[in-house]
PDB file of C-alpha atoms in Angstrom:
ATOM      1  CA  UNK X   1       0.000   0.000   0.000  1.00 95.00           C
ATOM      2  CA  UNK X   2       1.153   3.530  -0.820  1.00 98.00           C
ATOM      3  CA  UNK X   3       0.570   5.796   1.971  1.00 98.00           C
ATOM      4  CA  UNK X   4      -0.438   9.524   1.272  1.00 98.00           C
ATOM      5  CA  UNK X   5      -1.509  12.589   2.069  1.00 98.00           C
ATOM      6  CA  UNK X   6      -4.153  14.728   0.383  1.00 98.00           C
ATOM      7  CA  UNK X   7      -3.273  18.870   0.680  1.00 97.00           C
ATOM      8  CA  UNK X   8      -6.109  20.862  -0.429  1.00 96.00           C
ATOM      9  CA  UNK X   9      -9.181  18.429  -0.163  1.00 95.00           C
ATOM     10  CA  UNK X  10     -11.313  21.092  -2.025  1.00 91.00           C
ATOM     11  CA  UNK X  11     -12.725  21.236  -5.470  1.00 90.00           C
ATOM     12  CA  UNK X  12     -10.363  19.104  -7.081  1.00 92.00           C
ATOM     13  CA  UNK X  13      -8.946  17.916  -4.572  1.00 94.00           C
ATOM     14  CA  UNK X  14     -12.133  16.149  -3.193  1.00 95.00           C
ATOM     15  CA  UNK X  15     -12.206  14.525  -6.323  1.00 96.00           C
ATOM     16  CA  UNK X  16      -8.500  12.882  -5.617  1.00 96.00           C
ATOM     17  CA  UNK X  17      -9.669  11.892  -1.969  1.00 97.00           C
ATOM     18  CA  UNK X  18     -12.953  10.313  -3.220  1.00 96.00           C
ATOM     19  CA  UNK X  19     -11.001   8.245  -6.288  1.00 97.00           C
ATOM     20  CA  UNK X  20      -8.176   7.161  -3.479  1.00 97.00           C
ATOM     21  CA  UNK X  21     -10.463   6.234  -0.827  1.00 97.00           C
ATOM     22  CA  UNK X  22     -11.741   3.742  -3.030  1.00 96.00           C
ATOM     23  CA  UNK X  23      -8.685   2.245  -4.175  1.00 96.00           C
ATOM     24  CA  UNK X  24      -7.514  -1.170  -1.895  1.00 95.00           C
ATOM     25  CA  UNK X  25      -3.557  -0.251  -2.741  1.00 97.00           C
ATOM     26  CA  UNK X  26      -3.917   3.323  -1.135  1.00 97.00           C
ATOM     27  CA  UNK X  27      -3.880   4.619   2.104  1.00 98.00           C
ATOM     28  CA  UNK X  28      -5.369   7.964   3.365  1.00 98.00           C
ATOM     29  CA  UNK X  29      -3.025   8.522   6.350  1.00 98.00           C
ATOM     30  CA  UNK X  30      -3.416  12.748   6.769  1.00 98.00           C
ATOM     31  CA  UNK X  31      -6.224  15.225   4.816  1.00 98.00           C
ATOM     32  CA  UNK X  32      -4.878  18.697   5.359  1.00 97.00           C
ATOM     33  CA  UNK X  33      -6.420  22.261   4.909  1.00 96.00           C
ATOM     34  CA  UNK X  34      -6.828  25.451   6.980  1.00 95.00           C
ATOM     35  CA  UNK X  35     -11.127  25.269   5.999  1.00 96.00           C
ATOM     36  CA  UNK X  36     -12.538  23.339   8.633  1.00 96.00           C
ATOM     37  CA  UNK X  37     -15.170  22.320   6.949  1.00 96.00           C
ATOM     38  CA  UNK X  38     -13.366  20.744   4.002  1.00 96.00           C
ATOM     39  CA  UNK X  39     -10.848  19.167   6.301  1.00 97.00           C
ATOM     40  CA  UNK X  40     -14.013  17.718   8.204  1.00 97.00           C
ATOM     41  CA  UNK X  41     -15.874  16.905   4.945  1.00 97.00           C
ATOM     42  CA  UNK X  42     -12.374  15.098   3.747  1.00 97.00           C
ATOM     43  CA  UNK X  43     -12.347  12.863   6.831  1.00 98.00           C
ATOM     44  CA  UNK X  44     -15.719  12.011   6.727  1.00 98.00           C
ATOM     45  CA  UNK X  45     -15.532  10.763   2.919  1.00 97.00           C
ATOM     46  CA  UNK X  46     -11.805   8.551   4.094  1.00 98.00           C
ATOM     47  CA  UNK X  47     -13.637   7.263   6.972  1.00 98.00           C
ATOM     48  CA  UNK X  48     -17.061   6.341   5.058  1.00 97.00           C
ATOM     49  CA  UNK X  49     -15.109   4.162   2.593  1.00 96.00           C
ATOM     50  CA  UNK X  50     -12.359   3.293   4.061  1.00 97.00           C
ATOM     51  CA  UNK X  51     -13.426   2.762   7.998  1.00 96.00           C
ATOM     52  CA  UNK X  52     -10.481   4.166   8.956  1.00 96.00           C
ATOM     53  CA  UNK X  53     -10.150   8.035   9.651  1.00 97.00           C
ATOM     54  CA  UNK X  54      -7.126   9.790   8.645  1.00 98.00           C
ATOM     55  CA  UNK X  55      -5.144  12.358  10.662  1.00 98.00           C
ATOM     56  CA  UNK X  56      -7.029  15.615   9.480  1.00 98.00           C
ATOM     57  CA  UNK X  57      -4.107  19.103   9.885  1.00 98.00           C
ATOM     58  CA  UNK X  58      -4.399  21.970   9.054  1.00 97.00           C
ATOM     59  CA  UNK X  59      -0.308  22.746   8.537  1.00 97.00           C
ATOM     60  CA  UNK X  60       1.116  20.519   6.027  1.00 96.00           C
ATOM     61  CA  UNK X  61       4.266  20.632   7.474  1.00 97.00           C
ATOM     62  CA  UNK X  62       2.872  17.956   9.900  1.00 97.00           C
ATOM     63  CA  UNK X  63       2.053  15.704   6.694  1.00 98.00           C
ATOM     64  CA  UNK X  64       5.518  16.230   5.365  1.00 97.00           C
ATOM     65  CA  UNK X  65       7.192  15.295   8.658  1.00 97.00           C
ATOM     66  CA  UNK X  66       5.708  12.336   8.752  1.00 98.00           C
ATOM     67  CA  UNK X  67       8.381   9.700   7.317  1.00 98.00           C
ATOM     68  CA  UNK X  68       5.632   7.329   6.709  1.00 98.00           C
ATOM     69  CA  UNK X  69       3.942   8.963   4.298  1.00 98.00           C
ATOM     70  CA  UNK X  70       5.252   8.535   0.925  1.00 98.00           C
ATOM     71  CA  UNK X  71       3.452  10.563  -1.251  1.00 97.00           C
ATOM     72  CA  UNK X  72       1.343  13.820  -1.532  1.00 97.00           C
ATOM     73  CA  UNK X  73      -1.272  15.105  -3.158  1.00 96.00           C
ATOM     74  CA  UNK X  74      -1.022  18.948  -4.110  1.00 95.00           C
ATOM     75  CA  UNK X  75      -4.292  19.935  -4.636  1.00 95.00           C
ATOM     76  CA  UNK X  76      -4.339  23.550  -3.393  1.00 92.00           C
ATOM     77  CA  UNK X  77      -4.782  26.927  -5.218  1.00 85.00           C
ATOM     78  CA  UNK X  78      -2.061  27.187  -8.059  1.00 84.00           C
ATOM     79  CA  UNK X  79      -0.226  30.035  -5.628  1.00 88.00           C
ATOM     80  CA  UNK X  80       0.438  27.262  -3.344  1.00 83.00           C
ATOM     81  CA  UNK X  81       1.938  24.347  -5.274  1.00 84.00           C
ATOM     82  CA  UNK X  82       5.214  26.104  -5.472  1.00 90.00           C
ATOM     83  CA  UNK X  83       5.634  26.125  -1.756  1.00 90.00           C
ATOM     84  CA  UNK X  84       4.334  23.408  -0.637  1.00 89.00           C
ATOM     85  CA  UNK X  85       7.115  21.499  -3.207  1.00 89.00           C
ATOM     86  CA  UNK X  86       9.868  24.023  -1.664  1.00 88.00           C
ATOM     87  CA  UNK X  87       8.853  22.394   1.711  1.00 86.00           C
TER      88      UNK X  87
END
C-alpha cells in the first residue's frame, strides 16, 4: 500500500480523496487544509469508505514530517503548489 496525504481536499482535490479512498492499494493517512469544513468533509468521505479516519491538519508541514507517508497530493490553489514542493 502507498501511503499519502491529500493537501487541499477542495474542489479538485475532493475529487483525488474520493477516487483514493476507493482504491484497496492506497492509504489515506493525513487530509490537510486550513477550511474546517473541508478538512471535516475530507475525513468524513476517508472514513465512510475506508473505515479508517485519517489524521485531518491543518499545517502541512505535519504531513511532510511524517516519514511514513510517501506521497502527496497537491491539490491547493495554483499560488500554493510552489511552496508546498519548496517544503
Amino acid at each position: 500500500r502507498v501511503v499519502i496525504g491529500v493537501i487541499g481536499p477542495g474542489g479538485m482535490g475532493s475529487n483525488h480523496v474520493n477516487l483514493l479512498a476507493a482504491r484497496s492499494d492506497v492509504s489515506i493517512a493525513y487530509v490537510c487544509d486550513v477550511d474546517r469544513d473541508r478538512l471535516s468533509n475530507a475525513a468524513k468521505v476517508v472514513q465512510n469508505k475506508t473505515g479508517k479516519s485519517p489524521k485531518a491538519v491543518s499545517d502541512m508541514r505535519r504531513v511532510f514530517d511524517d516519514k511514513d507517508v510517501d506521497a502527496v497530493f497537491i491539490a491547493t490553489p495554483d499560488h500554493w503548489h510552489a511552496p508546498a514542493s519548496i517544503l
